[in-house]
Amino acid sequence: MAHSAARYAAPDGDRSGSLTFTTDVKVSSGIKDVKVLAWPANSTFAKKGLTAKDMAAVDSAVCKPSGEDTVRCTYSATVTRADAEASPRGLWHVAVLATAKDGETTLDTKAADFTVA
């Protein structure tokens, strides 16, 4: 995975906020799935570690070809005022689990960071 970036925008007035994450994944056998999970730096994952098993039920990114053996994957989520108020403040990480068509997996538990103010 390369060129990973996260952008967080808090809700403002009547407007919902958003979280957008993008990454480039290079896999010669092709990509089967890319799972994305945002998690607060002070959560239990920081203590026990995040595993591929933890990522099994999380949302998938949408991936589109962007070059030879490379796909650009984008994950977007709406952040409601209630979501923002219930979320811990401070540093958050974005974890990514990429699964290739041949079954090979790569887990990056801190592919990108963002701050919830």
XYZ file of C-alpha atoms in Angstrom:
117
model
C 0.000 0.000 0.000
C 1.236 3.479 -0.823
C 0.101 7.087 -0.901
C -2.418 6.500 1.890
C -4.268 9.554 3.177
C -7.218 10.248 5.450
C -9.359 13.388 5.502
C -11.788 14.032 8.349
C -14.329 16.859 8.354
C -16.438 17.341 11.482
C -20.151 18.058 11.192
C -20.862 21.786 11.021
C -24.305 23.220 11.683
C -26.838 21.212 9.683
C -24.119 19.674 7.491
C -22.912 16.131 8.193
C -19.204 15.513 8.407
C -17.190 12.904 6.564
C -14.206 10.607 6.646
C -12.479 9.828 3.371
C -9.511 7.489 3.025
C -7.564 6.673 -0.134
C -4.694 4.318 -0.822
C -2.962 2.737 -3.788
C -2.582 -1.043 -3.654
C -0.195 -2.887 -5.958
C -0.952 -6.594 -6.412
C 0.134 -8.616 -9.427
C -2.613 -11.241 -8.946
C -5.348 -8.614 -8.648
C -7.244 -7.343 -5.631
C -10.109 -9.249 -4.046
C -11.026 -6.885 -1.196
C -9.739 -3.916 0.796
C -11.204 -3.478 4.286
C -10.927 -0.159 6.161
C -11.318 0.604 9.866
C -10.828 3.943 11.642
C -9.860 3.492 15.294
C -8.941 5.879 18.118
C -5.291 5.794 19.204
C -6.343 5.384 22.843
C -8.592 2.335 22.196
C -8.045 -1.284 23.207
C -6.481 -1.918 19.783
C -3.538 0.240 20.875
C -2.897 -2.130 23.780
C -3.723 -5.555 22.319
C -2.955 -4.901 18.656
C -5.278 -5.021 15.669
C -5.470 -8.293 13.725
C -6.825 -9.428 10.369
C -9.581 -11.215 12.313
C -10.652 -7.841 13.791
C -10.998 -6.518 10.240
C -13.268 -9.322 8.970
C -16.590 -7.551 9.505
C -15.618 -3.956 8.689
C -16.528 -1.939 5.595
C -14.779 -2.345 2.254
C -13.261 0.369 0.114
C -14.181 0.830 -3.539
C -11.198 0.046 -5.772
C -10.606 1.040 -9.385
C -7.642 0.291 -11.669
C -5.066 3.090 -11.701
C -2.087 1.552 -13.468
C -0.341 -1.714 -14.147
C -1.036 -4.064 -11.192
C -2.279 -1.081 -9.134
C -5.699 -0.050 -7.890
C -6.759 3.168 -6.165
C -9.057 2.378 -3.253
C -11.382 4.920 -1.658
C -13.436 4.595 1.499
C -15.977 7.254 2.470
C -18.239 7.478 5.499
C -20.734 10.082 6.659
C -20.134 11.412 10.175
C -23.333 12.549 11.890
C -23.391 14.997 14.782
C -24.245 12.066 17.109
C -21.256 10.094 15.746
C -18.942 13.042 16.322
C -20.206 13.694 19.846
C -19.768 10.018 20.796
C -16.271 9.735 19.290
C -13.160 10.063 21.433
C -11.209 13.261 20.769
C -7.613 13.156 19.611
C -5.552 11.036 17.266
C -7.173 8.285 15.187
C -5.566 5.721 12.889
C -6.907 4.067 9.749
C -6.215 0.346 9.415
C -6.311 -1.379 6.035
C -6.483 -5.077 5.206
C -5.848 -5.830 1.533
C -6.636 -9.314 0.217
C -5.320 -10.357 -3.185
C -7.153 -12.733 -5.510
C -4.487 -15.368 -4.744
C -5.358 -15.124 -1.014
C -2.299 -13.172 0.111
C -3.154 -10.540 2.734
C -1.443 -7.390 3.941
C -2.477 -5.557 7.108
C -1.361 -2.007 7.831
C -2.755 -0.983 11.217
C -1.663 2.650 10.857
C -1.946 3.392 7.131
C -3.007 6.987 7.821
C -3.891 9.245 10.751
C -6.372 12.014 11.411
C -7.477 14.057 14.428
C -10.943 14.432 15.893
C -11.040 17.822 17.605
